[in-house]
Each structure stands twice: as C-alpha cells, then as structure tokens.
Amino acid sequence: MNLRMMMTRLRRDDGVTLAEMAVTTSIMSAVMAIFTTGVVQLFQAGNNNELVAMTQSQLNTAFIRLDRNLRYAAGISEQHSDAAGNMFVEYLNTEVSAGEKPECAQLELNRATRVLRRQVWPQTTKLPGNWVVLASELNIEKSSFKLLVPEPGSNTGFQRLKLTLVVASNPGRGQTEAKTEITFTALNTDRLTKADDVCPEARA
C-alpha cells in the first residue's frame, strides 16, 4: 500500500470534529428553545381562553339573577365611587312579602378583588356588609354601571341600567379579555322616579 492510498483511507475514516459538534449542538439548542417557547405560549393562551370562557359562563348566571331583581325595581341610583375607586349602584325592590319592608340592593365593582358583588338590606336600615360575589376576574377599569333615564319625547318612561363587564385573564403579556354589555329595564319606574331617592343610606 503506497502513501497516496493510505492518505485516502485516512480521509474516509475522518470523524466529526469538535467544532462541528459545537455548531450542531448550538443549532439544536436554538430549535428546541423556539419549540419550547411556542408550546408554553400555546399552553398559556389555552389556559387564558379557558379562564375567560368559564368566567363568561359565570356572567350569564349573574345576568339571569340580576334580571329577575332589576326587572321589578322601583328605582335605580346613579353610579358613584368611594375613595378606593370602587364603583357602586343601588336599586329598590318593592316586590316583597306582605308586612316586609321594601328591599334595597347594592352592586359593587371592587377594584382590589376584581369582582362584581351584591349586598341587600331592608330599606332605611343599616347596610349589613354581607356581600355575595356574582362575577370575578374582571377588568374593573373597563367595567361600569350607567343609569339610562327616559329621554324627552320617548315612548317609555322606565329607568334602565346598563352594565358593562370586561372579563380578563390573569394580567400579563398574554392577557385575554372579553366584553359583555347588557341593559336591564326597571318596569316599576316612571318619569317621576328620582335616582337620588333610591336607598340614600348607601351613600350617606
């Protein structure tokens, strides 16, 4: 075997160099990082969408409950806020059993806990502070109450309450939001109903 044949065989037997291994490893690491990031983002998006869907279902239940109450309300107050930025609205329910006082109810959009909650009490008595949460995971800054009063010349004299709720997944880069608006009509109100007269003890 001459020298040329030996050199040819040695070249055929050359293995992978350390530099080639390093380059290959770097490329594989980059590909795996991209793949892992994509999977994590997909997983987070799926969790956010599931959370929003669950909360939307909760809202539907809350709207049904509120519709039963607000439909027969005898008055609705204007939205007002406290020093912490929590928003409130009150309504009066006169559809009560014989011998009972009319019932006041207060809705609150609580900034700290990101919930819509409600408390009720007999009219003119002290507020109990017994809250029941109706909906959670809300973006309070984008949610609101709005009293709609009859416009001059309109065919209806009913007060209406427009409730806007924005459901939000956990705050962060991948946050998902869904907005819902619904308007409740108080059938026991008329043009003479004054918002300031509705459960004033809640604003004292």
Coordinates of C-alpha atoms in Angstrom, one line a residue:
M1 CA 0.0 0.0 0.0
N2 CA 1.6 3.3 -1.1
L3 CA 1.3 6.6 0.7
R4 CA -1.4 8.0 -1.5
M5 CA -3.8 5.1 -0.8
M6 CA -3.1 5.4 3.0
M7 CA -3.9 9.1 3.0
T8 CA -7.2 8.4 1.0
R9 CA -8.3 5.8 3.6
L10 CA -7.5 8.1 6.5
R11 CA -9.6 10.8 4.9
R12 CA -12.5 8.4 4.6
D13 CA -12.2 7.5 8.3
D14 CA -12.2 11.1 9.5
G15 CA -14.9 11.6 12.3
V16 CA -16.9 14.6 13.3
T17 CA -14.7 17.4 14.6
L18 CA -15.3 19.2 17.9
A19 CA -16.2 22.4 16.1
E20 CA -18.8 20.6 14.0
M21 CA -20.3 19.1 17.2
A22 CA -20.4 22.5 18.8
V23 CA -22.2 24.1 15.8
T24 CA -24.7 21.2 15.6
T25 CA -25.4 21.4 19.4
S26 CA -26.0 25.2 19.2
I27 CA -28.4 24.8 16.3
M28 CA -30.4 22.1 18.1
S29 CA -30.5 24.1 21.3
A30 CA -31.9 27.1 19.4
V31 CA -34.5 25.0 17.6
M32 CA -35.6 23.4 21.0
A33 CA -35.8 26.8 22.6
I34 CA -38.1 28.1 19.9
F35 CA -40.2 25.0 20.0
T36 CA -40.5 25.1 23.9
T37 CA -41.4 28.8 23.8
G38 CA -44.1 28.1 21.3
V39 CA -45.5 25.2 23.3
V40 CA -45.5 27.3 26.5
Q41 CA -47.2 30.3 24.8
L42 CA -49.8 27.9 23.3
F43 CA -50.5 26.4 26.7
Q44 CA -50.8 29.8 28.3
A45 CA -53.2 31.0 25.6
G46 CA -55.3 27.9 26.1
N47 CA -55.4 28.5 29.8
N48 CA -56.4 32.1 29.3
N49 CA -59.1 31.3 26.9
E50 CA -60.5 28.6 29.2
L51 CA -60.5 31.0 32.1
V52 CA -62.4 33.7 30.1
A53 CA -64.9 31.1 28.9
M54 CA -65.5 29.9 32.5
T55 CA -66.0 33.5 33.7
Q56 CA -68.3 34.3 30.8
S57 CA -70.5 31.4 31.9
Q58 CA -70.4 32.8 35.4
L59 CA -71.6 36.2 34.0
N60 CA -74.5 34.6 32.2
T61 CA -75.7 33.2 35.5
A62 CA -75.2 36.6 37.2
F63 CA -77.2 38.4 34.5
I64 CA -80.1 36.0 34.9
R65 CA -80.2 36.6 38.7
L66 CA -79.9 40.4 38.2
D67 CA -82.6 40.4 35.6
R68 CA -85.1 38.9 38.0
N69 CA -84.3 41.6 40.6
L70 CA -83.9 44.7 38.4
R71 CA -87.0 43.9 36.2
Y72 CA -89.3 44.8 39.1
A73 CA -87.1 47.5 40.7
A74 CA -88.9 50.7 41.8
G75 CA -85.8 52.8 41.3
I76 CA -82.2 52.8 40.4
S77 CA -79.5 55.2 41.6
E78 CA -76.7 56.8 39.7
Q79 CA -73.2 55.2 39.7
H80 CA -71.0 56.6 42.5
S81 CA -67.5 55.7 43.7
D82 CA -65.6 55.6 47.0
A83 CA -62.0 56.8 47.8
A84 CA -60.6 53.4 46.8
G85 CA -62.1 53.7 43.3
N86 CA -64.7 51.0 43.8
M87 CA -68.0 51.7 41.9
F88 CA -71.5 51.3 43.2
V89 CA -75.1 51.4 42.2
E90 CA -78.3 50.8 44.2
Y91 CA -81.8 49.7 43.4
L92 CA -85.0 49.3 45.3
N93 CA -87.2 46.3 45.2
T94 CA -90.8 46.7 46.4
E95 CA -91.9 43.2 45.3
V96 CA -91.7 41.8 48.9
S97 CA -94.0 39.7 51.1
A98 CA -96.8 41.4 53.0
G99 CA -95.6 43.2 56.1
E100 CA -92.0 43.3 55.0
K101 CA -90.0 46.5 54.2
P102 CA -89.0 47.2 50.6
E103 CA -85.6 45.7 49.9
C104 CA -82.5 47.7 48.9
A105 CA -79.7 46.2 47.0
Q106 CA -76.2 47.5 46.2
L107 CA -73.9 46.3 43.4
E108 CA -70.2 47.0 43.6
L109 CA -67.3 46.7 41.2
N110 CA -64.5 46.1 43.6
R111 CA -61.1 47.2 42.3
A112 CA -58.9 45.2 44.8
T113 CA -60.6 41.8 44.3
R114 CA -61.7 42.3 40.6
V115 CA -65.3 41.1 41.4
L116 CA -68.9 42.2 40.9
R117 CA -70.7 41.6 44.2
R118 CA -74.0 42.5 45.8
Q119 CA -75.5 43.0 49.3
V120 CA -79.2 43.5 50.3
W121 CA -80.9 45.0 53.3
P122 CA -84.3 46.3 54.4
Q123 CA -84.9 49.9 53.3
T124 CA -83.8 52.6 55.7
T125 CA -81.8 50.2 57.9
K126 CA -78.0 49.9 58.3
L127 CA -76.1 48.2 55.5
P128 CA -75.1 44.7 56.6
G129 CA -71.9 44.2 54.7
N130 CA -72.8 40.7 53.7
W131 CA -71.6 40.5 50.2
V132 CA -72.3 37.8 47.6
V133 CA -69.9 37.6 44.7
L134 CA -71.7 37.5 41.3
A135 CA -68.7 37.5 38.9
S136 CA -64.9 37.5 39.2
E137 CA -61.8 38.0 37.1
L138 CA -62.9 41.4 35.9
N139 CA -61.1 44.4 34.5
I140 CA -62.6 47.0 36.8
E141 CA -61.2 50.0 34.9
K142 CA -63.1 48.9 31.8
S143 CA -66.3 47.8 33.6
S144 CA -69.1 50.2 34.7
F145 CA -72.7 50.9 35.6
K146 CA -74.7 53.5 33.7
L147 CA -78.2 54.7 34.6
L148 CA -80.2 55.5 31.5
V149 CA -83.1 57.8 32.1
P150 CA -86.1 58.4 29.8
E151 CA -85.3 61.0 27.1
P152 CA -87.8 63.8 26.5
G153 CA -90.4 62.6 23.9
S154 CA -89.5 58.9 24.3
N155 CA -92.4 56.4 24.4
T156 CA -91.1 54.7 27.5
G157 CA -90.7 56.2 31.0
F158 CA -88.7 53.4 32.5
Q159 CA -85.3 53.7 34.1
R160 CA -82.7 51.4 32.7
L161 CA -79.3 50.2 34.0
K162 CA -76.6 49.5 31.5
L163 CA -74.0 47.1 32.9
T164 CA -70.7 46.7 31.2
L165 CA -68.3 44.0 32.3
V166 CA -65.0 43.1 30.9
V167 CA -63.6 39.7 31.8
A168 CA -59.8 39.5 31.9
S169 CA -57.4 36.6 32.3
N170 CA -54.5 37.0 34.7
P171 CA -52.8 40.3 34.0
G172 CA -49.6 39.9 31.9
R173 CA -48.3 39.8 28.4
G174 CA -50.8 37.1 27.2
Q175 CA -53.9 38.6 28.8
T176 CA -57.2 37.8 27.1
E177 CA -60.3 40.0 27.5
A178 CA -64.0 39.6 26.6
K179 CA -66.5 42.4 26.9
T180 CA -70.2 41.9 27.7
E181 CA -72.9 44.6 27.9
I182 CA -76.5 44.2 29.0
T183 CA -79.3 46.7 29.8
F184 CA -81.9 46.0 32.5
T185 CA -85.2 47.7 32.4
A186 CA -87.0 48.6 35.7
L187 CA -90.7 48.1 35.0
N188 CA -91.8 49.7 38.3
T189 CA -90.3 53.1 37.5
D190 CA -91.6 56.1 35.6
R191 CA -90.5 59.6 34.6
L192 CA -91.0 60.8 38.1
T193 CA -88.7 58.3 39.7
K194 CA -85.7 60.1 41.2
A195 CA -82.3 58.4 41.3
D196 CA -81.3 60.3 44.5
D197 CA -84.2 58.9 46.4
V198 CA -83.2 55.3 45.9
C199 CA -81.7 53.8 49.1
P200 CA -79.9 57.0 50.2
E201 CA -78.5 55.3 53.3
A202 CA -76.0 53.6 51.0
R203 CA -74.5 57.0 50.0
A204 CA -74.7 58.7 53.4

